[in-house]
Structures are given as structure tokens and as C-alpha cells.
CSV table of C-alpha atoms in Angstrom, one decimal:
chain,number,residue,atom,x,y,z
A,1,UNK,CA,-5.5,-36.5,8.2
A,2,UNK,CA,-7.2,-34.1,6.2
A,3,UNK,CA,-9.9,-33.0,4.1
A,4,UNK,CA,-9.1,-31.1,1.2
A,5,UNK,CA,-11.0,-29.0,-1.8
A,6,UNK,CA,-10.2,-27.7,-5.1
A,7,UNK,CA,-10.7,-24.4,-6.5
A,8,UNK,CA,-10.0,-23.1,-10.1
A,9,UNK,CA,-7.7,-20.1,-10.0
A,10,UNK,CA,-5.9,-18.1,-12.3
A,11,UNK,CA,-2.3,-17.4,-12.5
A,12,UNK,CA,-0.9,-14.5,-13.4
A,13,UNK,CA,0.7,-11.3,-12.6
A,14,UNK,CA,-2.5,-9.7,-10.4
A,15,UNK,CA,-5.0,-7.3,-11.3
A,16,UNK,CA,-3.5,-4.7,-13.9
A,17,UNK,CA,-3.7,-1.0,-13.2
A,18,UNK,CA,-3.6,1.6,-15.8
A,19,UNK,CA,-1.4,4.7,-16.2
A,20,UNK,CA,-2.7,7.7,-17.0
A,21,UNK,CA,-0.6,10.9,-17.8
A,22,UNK,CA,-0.5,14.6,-17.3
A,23,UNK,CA,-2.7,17.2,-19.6
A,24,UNK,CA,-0.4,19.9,-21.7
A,25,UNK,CA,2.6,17.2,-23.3
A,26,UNK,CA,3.5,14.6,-25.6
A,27,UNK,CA,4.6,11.3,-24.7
A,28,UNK,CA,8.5,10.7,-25.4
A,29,UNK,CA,9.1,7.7,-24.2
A,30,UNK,CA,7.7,4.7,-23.3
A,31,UNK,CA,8.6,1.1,-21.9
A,32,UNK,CA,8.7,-2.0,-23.4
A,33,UNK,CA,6.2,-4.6,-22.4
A,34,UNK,CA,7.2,-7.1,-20.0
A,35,UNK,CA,9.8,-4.2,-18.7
A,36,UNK,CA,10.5,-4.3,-14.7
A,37,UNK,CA,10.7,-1.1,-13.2
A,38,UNK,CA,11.9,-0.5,-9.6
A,39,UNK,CA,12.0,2.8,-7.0
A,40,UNK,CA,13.8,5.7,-8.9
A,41,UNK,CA,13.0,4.6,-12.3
A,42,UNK,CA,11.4,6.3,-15.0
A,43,UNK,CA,8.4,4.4,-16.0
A,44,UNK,CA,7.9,6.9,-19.4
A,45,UNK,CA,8.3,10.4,-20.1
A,46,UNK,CA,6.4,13.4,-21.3
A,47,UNK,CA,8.0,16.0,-23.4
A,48,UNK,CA,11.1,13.9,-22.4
A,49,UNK,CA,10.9,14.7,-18.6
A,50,UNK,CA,10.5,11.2,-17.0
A,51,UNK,CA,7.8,10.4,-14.7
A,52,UNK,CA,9.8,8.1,-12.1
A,53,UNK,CA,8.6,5.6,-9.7
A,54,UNK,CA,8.2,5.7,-6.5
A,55,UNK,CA,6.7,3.4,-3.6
A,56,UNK,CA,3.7,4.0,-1.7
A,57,UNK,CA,-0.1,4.4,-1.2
A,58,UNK,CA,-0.9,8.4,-1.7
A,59,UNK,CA,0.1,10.0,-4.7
A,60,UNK,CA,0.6,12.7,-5.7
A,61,UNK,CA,-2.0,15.3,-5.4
A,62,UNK,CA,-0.1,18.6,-5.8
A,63,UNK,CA,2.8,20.6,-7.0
A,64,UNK,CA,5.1,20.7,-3.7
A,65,UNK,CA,7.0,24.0,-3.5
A,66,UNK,CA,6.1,25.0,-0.3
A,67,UNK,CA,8.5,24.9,2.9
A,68,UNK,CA,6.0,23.6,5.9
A,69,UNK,CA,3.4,21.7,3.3
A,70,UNK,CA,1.9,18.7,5.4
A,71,UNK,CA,0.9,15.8,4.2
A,72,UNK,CA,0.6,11.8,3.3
A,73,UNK,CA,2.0,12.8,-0.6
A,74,UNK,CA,5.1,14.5,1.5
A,75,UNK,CA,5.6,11.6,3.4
A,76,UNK,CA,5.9,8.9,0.2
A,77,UNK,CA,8.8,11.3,-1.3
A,78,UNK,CA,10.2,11.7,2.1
A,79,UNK,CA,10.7,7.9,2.7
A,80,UNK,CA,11.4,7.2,-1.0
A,81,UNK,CA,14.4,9.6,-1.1
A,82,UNK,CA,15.9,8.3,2.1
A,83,UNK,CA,15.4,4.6,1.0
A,84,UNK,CA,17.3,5.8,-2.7
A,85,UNK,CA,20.1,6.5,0.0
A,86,UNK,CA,19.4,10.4,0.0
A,87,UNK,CA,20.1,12.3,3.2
A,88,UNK,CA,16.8,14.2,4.2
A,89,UNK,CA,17.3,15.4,7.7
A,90,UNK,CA,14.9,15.0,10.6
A,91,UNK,CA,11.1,15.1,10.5
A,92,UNK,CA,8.8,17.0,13.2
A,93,UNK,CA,6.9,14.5,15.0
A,94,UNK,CA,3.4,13.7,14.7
A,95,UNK,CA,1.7,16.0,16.9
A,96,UNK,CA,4.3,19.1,16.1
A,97,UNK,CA,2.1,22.8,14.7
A,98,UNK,CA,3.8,24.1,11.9
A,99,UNK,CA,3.6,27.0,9.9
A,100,UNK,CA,3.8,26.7,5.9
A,101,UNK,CA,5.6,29.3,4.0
A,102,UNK,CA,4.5,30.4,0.7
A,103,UNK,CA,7.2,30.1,-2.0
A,104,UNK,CA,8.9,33.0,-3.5
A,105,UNK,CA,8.0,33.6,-7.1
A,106,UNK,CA,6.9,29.9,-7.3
A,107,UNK,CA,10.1,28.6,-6.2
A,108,UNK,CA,11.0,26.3,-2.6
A,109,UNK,CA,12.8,28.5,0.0
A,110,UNK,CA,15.7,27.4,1.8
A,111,UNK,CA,13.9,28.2,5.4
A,112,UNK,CA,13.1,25.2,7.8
A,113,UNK,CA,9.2,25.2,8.5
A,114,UNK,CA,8.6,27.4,11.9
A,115,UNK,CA,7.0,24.7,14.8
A,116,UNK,CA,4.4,26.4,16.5
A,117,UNK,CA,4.7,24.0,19.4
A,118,UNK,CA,2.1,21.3,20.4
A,119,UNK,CA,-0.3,23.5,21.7
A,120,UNK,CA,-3.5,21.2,22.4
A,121,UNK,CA,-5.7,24.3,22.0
A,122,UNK,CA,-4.4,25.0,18.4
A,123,UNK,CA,-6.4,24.6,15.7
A,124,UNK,CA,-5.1,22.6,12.5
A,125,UNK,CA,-6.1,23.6,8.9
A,126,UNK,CA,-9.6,21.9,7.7
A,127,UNK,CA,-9.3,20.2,4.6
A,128,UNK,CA,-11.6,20.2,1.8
A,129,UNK,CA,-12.2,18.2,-0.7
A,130,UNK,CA,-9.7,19.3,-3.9
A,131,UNK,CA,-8.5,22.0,-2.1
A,132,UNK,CA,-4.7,21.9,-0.3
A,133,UNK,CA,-4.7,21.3,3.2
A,134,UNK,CA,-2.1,24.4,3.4
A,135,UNK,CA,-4.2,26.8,1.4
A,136,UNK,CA,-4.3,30.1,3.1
A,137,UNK,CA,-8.5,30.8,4.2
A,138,UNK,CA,-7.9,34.4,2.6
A,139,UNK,CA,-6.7,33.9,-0.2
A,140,UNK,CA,-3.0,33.8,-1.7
A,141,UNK,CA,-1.9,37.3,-0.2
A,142,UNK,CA,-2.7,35.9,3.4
A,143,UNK,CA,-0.7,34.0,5.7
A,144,UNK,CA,-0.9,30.3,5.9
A,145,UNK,CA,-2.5,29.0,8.3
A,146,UNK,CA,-0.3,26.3,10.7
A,147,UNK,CA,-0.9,23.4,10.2
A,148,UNK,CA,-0.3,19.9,12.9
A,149,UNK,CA,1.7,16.7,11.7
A,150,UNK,CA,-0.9,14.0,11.8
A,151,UNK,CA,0.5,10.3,11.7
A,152,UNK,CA,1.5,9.3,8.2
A,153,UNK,CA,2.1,12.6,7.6
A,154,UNK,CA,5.7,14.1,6.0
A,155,UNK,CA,6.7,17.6,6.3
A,156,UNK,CA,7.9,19.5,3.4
A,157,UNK,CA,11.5,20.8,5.2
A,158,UNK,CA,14.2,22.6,3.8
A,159,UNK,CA,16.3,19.7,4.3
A,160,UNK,CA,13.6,18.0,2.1
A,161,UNK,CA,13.8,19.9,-0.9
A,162,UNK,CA,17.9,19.8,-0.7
A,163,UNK,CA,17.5,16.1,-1.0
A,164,UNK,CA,14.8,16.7,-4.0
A,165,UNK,CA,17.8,19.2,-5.8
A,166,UNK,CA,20.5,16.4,-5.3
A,167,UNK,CA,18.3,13.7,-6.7
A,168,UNK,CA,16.5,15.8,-9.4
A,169,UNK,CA,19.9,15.7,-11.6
A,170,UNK,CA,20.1,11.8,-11.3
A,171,UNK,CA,16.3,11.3,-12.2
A,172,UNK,CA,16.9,13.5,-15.6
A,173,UNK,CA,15.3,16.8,-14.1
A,174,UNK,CA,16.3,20.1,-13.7
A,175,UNK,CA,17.6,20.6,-10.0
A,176,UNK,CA,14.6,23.0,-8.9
A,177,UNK,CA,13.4,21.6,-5.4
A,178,UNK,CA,9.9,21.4,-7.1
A,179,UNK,CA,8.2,18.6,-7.7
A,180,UNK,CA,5.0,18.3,-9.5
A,181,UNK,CA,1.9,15.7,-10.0
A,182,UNK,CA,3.5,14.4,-13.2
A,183,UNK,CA,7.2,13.5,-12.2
A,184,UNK,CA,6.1,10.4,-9.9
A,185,UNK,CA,4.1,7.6,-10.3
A,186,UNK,CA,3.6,6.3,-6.6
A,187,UNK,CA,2.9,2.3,-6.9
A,188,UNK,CA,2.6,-0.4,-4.2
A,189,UNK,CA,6.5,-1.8,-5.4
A,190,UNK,CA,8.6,-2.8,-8.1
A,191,UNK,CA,6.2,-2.5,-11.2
A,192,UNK,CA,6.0,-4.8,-14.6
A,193,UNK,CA,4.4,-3.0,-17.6
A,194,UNK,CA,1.6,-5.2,-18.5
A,195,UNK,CA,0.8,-3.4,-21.6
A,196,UNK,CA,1.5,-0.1,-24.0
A,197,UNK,CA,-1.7,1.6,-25.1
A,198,UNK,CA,-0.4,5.2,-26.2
A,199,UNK,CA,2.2,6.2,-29.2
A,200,UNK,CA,5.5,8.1,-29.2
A,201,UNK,CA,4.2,11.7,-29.9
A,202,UNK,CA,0.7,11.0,-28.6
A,203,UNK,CA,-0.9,12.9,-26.2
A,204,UNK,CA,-0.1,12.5,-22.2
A,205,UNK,CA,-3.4,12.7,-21.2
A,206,UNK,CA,-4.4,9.5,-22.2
A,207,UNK,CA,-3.9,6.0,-20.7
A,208,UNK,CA,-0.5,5.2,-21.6
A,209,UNK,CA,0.4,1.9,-20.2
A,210,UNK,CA,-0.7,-0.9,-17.7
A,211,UNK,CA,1.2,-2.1,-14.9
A,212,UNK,CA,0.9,-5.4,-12.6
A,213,UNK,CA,3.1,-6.5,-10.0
A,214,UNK,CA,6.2,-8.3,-11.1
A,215,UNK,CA,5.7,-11.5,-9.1
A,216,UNK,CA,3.3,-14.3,-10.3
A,217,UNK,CA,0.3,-15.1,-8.1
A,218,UNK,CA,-2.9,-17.3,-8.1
A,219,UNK,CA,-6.1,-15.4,-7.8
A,220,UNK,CA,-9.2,-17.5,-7.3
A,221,UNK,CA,-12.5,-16.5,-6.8
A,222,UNK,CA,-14.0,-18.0,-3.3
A,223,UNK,CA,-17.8,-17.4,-2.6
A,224,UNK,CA,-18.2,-15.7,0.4
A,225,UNK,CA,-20.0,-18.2,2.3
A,226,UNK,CA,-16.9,-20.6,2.0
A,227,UNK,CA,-14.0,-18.1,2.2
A,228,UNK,CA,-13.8,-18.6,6.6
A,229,UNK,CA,-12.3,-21.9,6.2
A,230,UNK,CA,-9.4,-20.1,4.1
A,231,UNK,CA,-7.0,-18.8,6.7
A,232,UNK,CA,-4.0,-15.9,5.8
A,233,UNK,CA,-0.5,-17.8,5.8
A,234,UNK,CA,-2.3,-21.1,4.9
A,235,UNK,CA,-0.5,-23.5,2.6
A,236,UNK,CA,-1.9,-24.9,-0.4
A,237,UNK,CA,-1.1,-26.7,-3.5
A,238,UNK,CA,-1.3,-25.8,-7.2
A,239,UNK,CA,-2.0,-28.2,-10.0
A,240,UNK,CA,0.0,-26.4,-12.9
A,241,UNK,CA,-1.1,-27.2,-16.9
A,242,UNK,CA,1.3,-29.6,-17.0
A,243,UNK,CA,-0.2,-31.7,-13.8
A,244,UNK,CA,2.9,-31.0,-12.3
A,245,UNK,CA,1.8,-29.9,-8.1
A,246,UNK,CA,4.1,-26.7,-6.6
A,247,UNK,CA,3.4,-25.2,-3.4
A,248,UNK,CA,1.9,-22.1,-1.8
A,249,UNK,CA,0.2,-20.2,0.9
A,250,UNK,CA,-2.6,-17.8,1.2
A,251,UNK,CA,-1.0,-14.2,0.8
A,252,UNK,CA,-4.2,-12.0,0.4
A,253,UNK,CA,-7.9,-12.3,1.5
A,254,UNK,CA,-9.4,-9.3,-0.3
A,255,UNK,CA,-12.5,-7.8,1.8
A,256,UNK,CA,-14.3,-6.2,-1.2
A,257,UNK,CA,-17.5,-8.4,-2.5
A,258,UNK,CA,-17.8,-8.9,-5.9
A,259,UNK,CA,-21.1,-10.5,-7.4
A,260,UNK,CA,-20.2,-13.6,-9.9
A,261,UNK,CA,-22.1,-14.1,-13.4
A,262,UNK,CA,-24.0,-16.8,-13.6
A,263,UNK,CA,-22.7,-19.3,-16.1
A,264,UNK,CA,-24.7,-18.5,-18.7
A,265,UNK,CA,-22.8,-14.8,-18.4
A,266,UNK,CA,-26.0,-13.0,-17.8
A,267,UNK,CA,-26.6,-11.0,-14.8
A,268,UNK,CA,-29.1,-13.8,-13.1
A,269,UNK,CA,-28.9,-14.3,-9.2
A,270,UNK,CA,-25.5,-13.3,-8.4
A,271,UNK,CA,-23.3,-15.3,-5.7
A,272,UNK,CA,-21.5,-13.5,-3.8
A,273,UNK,CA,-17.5,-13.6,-3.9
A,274,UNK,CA,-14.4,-12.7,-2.7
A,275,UNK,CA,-10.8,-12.7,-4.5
A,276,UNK,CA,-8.1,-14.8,-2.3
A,277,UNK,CA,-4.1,-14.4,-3.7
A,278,UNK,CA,-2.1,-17.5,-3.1
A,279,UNK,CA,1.9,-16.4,-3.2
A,280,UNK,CA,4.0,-19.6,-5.0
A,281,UNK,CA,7.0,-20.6,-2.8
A,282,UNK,CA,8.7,-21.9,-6.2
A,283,UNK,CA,9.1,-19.0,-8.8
A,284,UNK,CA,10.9,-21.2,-11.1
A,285,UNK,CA,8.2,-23.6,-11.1
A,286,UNK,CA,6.0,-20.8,-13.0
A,287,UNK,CA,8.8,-19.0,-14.9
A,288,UNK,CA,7.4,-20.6,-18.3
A,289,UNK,CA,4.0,-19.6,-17.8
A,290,UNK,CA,2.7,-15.8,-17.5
A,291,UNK,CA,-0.9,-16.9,-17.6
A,292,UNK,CA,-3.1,-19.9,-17.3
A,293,UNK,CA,-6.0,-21.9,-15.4
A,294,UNK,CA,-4.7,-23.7,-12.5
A,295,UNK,CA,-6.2,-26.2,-9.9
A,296,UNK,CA,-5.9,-25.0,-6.0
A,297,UNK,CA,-5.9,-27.8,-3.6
A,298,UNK,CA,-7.4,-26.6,0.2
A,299,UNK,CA,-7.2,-28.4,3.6
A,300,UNK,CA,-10.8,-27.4,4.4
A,301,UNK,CA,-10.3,-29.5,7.9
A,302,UNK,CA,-6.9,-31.4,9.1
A,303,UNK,CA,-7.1,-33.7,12.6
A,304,UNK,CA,-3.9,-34.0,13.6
A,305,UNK,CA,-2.9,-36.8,16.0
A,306,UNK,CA,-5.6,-39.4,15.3
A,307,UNK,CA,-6.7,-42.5,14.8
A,308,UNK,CA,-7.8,-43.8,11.1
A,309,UNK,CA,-8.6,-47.1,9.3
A,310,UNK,CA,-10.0,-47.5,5.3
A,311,UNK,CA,-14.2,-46.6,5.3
A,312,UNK,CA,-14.6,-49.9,4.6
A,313,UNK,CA,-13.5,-51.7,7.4
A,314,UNK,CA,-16.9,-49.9,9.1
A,315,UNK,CA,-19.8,-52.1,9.9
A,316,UNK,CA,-23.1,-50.3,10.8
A,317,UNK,CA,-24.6,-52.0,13.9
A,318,UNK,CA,-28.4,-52.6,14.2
A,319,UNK,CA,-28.5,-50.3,17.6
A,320,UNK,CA,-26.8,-47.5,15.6
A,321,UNK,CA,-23.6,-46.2,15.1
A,322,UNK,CA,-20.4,-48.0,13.7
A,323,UNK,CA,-17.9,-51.4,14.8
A,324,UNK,CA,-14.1,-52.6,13.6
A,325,UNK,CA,-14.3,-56.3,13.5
A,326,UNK,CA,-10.8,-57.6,14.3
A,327,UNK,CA,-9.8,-60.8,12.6
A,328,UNK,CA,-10.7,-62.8,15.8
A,329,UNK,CA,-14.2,-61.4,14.6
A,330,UNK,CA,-14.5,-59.2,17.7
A,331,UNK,CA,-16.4,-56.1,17.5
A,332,UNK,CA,-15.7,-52.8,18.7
A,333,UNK,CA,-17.6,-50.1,18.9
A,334,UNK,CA,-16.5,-47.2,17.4
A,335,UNK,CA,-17.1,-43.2,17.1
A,336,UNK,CA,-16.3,-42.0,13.5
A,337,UNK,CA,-14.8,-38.1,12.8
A,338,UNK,CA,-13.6,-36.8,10.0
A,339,UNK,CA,-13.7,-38.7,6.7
A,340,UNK,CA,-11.3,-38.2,4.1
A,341,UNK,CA,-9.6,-39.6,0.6
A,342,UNK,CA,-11.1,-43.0,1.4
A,343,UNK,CA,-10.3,-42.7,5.3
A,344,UNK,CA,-12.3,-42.1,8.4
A,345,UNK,CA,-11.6,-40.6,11.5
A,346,UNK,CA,-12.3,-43.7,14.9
A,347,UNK,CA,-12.0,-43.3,18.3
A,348,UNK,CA,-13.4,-45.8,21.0
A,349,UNK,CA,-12.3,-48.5,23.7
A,350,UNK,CA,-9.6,-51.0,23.1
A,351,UNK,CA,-9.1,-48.9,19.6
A,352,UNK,CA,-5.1,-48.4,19.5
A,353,UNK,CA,-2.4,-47.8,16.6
A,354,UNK,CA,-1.1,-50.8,14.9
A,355,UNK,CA,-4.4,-52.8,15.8
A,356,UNK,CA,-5.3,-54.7,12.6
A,357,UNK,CA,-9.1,-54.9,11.1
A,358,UNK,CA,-10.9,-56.3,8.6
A,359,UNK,CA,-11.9,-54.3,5.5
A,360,UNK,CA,-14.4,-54.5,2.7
A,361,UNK,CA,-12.0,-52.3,0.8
């Protein structure tokens, strides 16, 4: 048996994330709303070069041109490329000193980045904020500095760039080995366009478009005191408009608090909250629906394997506690548990399944 609770949610496509472009162009292109875009696709474009999508958690922060440049950025294009099916060599390993080469005349080089070995006494490049963690200390005439593959990181490699020229023509770019902040939109996966803010012939620099995940989930707003009987992996139910049930499971317990409005909307006395995502196992259940209020049904406590008769077939003794009477009119004492949907928990002597009782209800 089990208790259960209901929380309002919403469904939806998740929390929306807008798109901002580069300064110095004018918007081209621009998706449709409602559009799906997946790895290698151009999600809009700016004096019609396209600014394609690619999956991960870093952006870009920096025009990569350099042979040896180290980094998380280097990394997403690294694994993006080889999952488009591009061939992009071998990576040094985490651990590896390498040296960065600066680019001739702004262009990559065709020269592998020079390991410097893994000596423990070497000293990798600090990194500051808004500066590039290759930069040379003394300036652009001075050599760069080596610099040590931390984990997560991607090396900028010869190899690398080769698999940037081959897929630059594909993408709608000039094959130059170069790719700057504006060609790649890093996002989480596949990406739906919630919404179009900006015009054709606008400028880039402002917020052109929202994006959302392309899957339908259930947020719902849990107050923080509540959320640890909500376990990741958990199934639930959802009540849909139409009173119809479909099922799910806990996907996401976020860890930021958020304070909730009072419900008069002022700022008042705050509760505290926390966002859990419930993943629905039946897309088509939702496929008519891109946004509404739903019911979400909780098992706050199951008792598996036990013992359970109606609430009313307890009588409260005079000494305390609870008794079954049987329909001999016996009594037996009983120890109650978990009460539920009319139900209650009993355990006690000479208490077995299939016994009958008598019941008020």
C-alpha cells in the first residue's frame, strides 16, 4: 500500500533560454518557431554565415586559430566533429605539457602542438579572468607559454583543424580552419526554437530567438522542506486536462533555491522551493498539448508486503490502542501503520491474510 500526494505542475517544453548574437552583422536568417534543430545545424545566420549547433556545456569563448590552444571550448568542437562522423586524430592525454603556437598572419598552422612531456615540476599557464589561458605573459611577440591538458580539456591539434576545413564546406563556411565565437551555438542537445524576437536585417547583437529542449516535461515547484521524500528515478502519475492519467518518473531534482510569492504576488514571507522535472514515459499522450496545468500524483510512503483491512473495521479499546472484531465477535489487538485511501496498515497476533472482520465502513 501507499500513501500518495498531489502537486500542481506545469507542462511544457522546460525553461527557455535566449540567443543572443555577435556585434558587427545583420541577421539573415532565422528559424521558424516550433523548428527542431539538431548537432550540425544552423540555428540562424548573420550576414548569411550560419551559426550552427553544437552539443555541450562550455561555449565558446574565443576565436580558435591557434595549433596547441587548451581548453574545455576545444574539447566541445573536438567531440562534436567526431560524433558528425569527422575523423579528428588522437588527443594528448590529460596530464600531457604542450606548447601553443601562435598562428601565422591569423591563420591555423598545419604543425601538431609540441608535448613538453609530463614533467611534475612544470608549471601550467594561470588563467585570468577574460583573458586566454594560452596568452603569451609578454605580450604577442613572446613565446607562448606551455600549457598542461587538464581533464575535460581538448587540444587544438593539427589533425583538429583538418577536421574543421573538411566540415566548414558542409556547414556553409569558407574552409579556413578558424572558427570563431559566432559560428557555434553550444546547447545541452537537440534544440526547439521557442520563440523569434529579432527581424531579417536587424541587428546580431540583439536577442534573436529562444530555445527550449524539444521533449515535453513536467516542472513542479516542491518546497524545500518536502522535496526529500521525492527520489531521482521515482515514478509518478500525471493527471492531464482531460483527466486522462499517463505515467512518469522523476528526471531532475534541481539544487538551486528559489523563494515562491506569496499568493497575493507580493514579496511577503517567502517559502523556500526547489524545481523537480518529471520525464513522461508516453510522448504521444502529450503530443496535443505544448502547455498546460497538470496534477502530479506522489507515493510519499509505500509498505510493501503488508497487512491491511478498511479504517473502519478499527475499534479503539478503553486500555488504548486499536482491536479487529471477527464475526465470532472476538477481538484482537492490533498495531496500526500506515494509513492510506481509506486503508490502514495492522499487524498483531492471530492477524493473517484472508481473515475476515467486521467493518463500520
Amino acid at each position: 500500500m501507499s500513501d500518495t500526494r498531489e502537486i500542481e505542475g506545469t507542462l511544457g517544453f522546460g525553461a527557455a533560454r535566449s540567443i543572443k548574437g555577435t556585434d558587427g552583422g545583420k541577421v539573415t536568417w532565422l528559424p521558424a518557431v516550433g523548428a527542431s534543430v539538431t548537432r550540425g545545424k544552423q540555428l540562424y545566420r548573420v550576414n548569411d554565415r550560419p551559426a550552427v549547433v553544437f552539443y555541450g556545456s562550455t561555449p565558446l569563448y574565443r576565436t580558435l586559430d591557434s595549433v596547441g590552444s587548451v581548453g574545455r571550448d576545444v574539447r566541445v568542437v573536438a567531440d562534436n566533429l567526431k560524433a558528425l562522423g569527422y575523423d579528428i586524430g588522437s588527443q594528448p592525454a590529460t596530464g600531457t605539457t604542450v606548447r601553443p603556437q601562435a598562428p601565422a598572419s591569423g591563420a591555423a598552422t598545419d604543425e601538431e602542438p609540441q608535448p613538453e612531456g609530463n614533467d611534475p615540476h612544470a608549471s601550467p599557464s594561470p588563467s585570468g579572468a577574460g583573458k586566454n589561458a594560452d596568452e603569451p605573459a609578454g605580450g604577442p611577440s613572446a613565446s607562448p607559454r606551455p600549457v598542461t591538458v587538464k581533464e575535460g580539456d581538448g587540444v587544438l591539434t593539427a589533425s583538429l583543424i583538418d577536421a574543421i576545413k573538411r566540415w566548414q564546406p558542409t556547414a556553409g563556411m569558407e574552409p579556413t580552419g578558424v572558427l570563431d565565437v559566432s559560428d557555434v551555438v553550444v546547447t545541452t542537445g537537440a534544440a526547439r526554437v521557442g520563440k523569434v524576437n529579432a527581424q531579417l536585417g536587424a541587428d546580431a547583437s540583439a536577442d534573436l530567438l529562444t530555445i527550449t529542449a524539444t521533449t515535453k516535461t513536467v516542472t513542479i515547484p516542491v518546497d524545500a522542506l518536502d522535496v526529500g521524500s521525492i527520489k531521482k528515478g521515482q515514478k509518478v502519475s500525471v493527471t492531464l486536462p482531460d483527466q486522462s492519467a499517463t505515467p512518469g518518473e522523476v528526471s531532475a531534482i534541481s539544487t538551486i533555491i528559489q523563494g515562491a510569492a506569496d499568493a497575493e504576488g507580493g514579496s511577503g514571507d517567502p517559502s523556500q522551493q526547489l524545481n523537480v522535472t518529471v520525464s513522461l514515459q508516453d510522448a504521444d499522450a502529450v503530443q496535443d498539448v505544448d502547455a498546460a496545468r497538470v496534477q502530479v500524483k506522489f507515493a510519499t510512503e509505500t509498505r510493501k508486503g503488508v497487512l491491511t483491512v478498511p479504517v473502519g473495521a478499527l475499534l479503539a479499546l478503553s486500555e488504548g490502542g486499536y482491536a479487529l472484531r471477527t464475526p465470532e465477535g472476538k477481538l484482537l489487538p492490533v498495531e496500526t501503520g500506515l494509513f492510506a485511501k481509506g486503508l490502514v496498515e495492522v499487524s498483531g497476533p492471530g492477524i493473517a491474510v484472508g481473515m475476515k472482520v467486521e467493518s463500520a465502513s
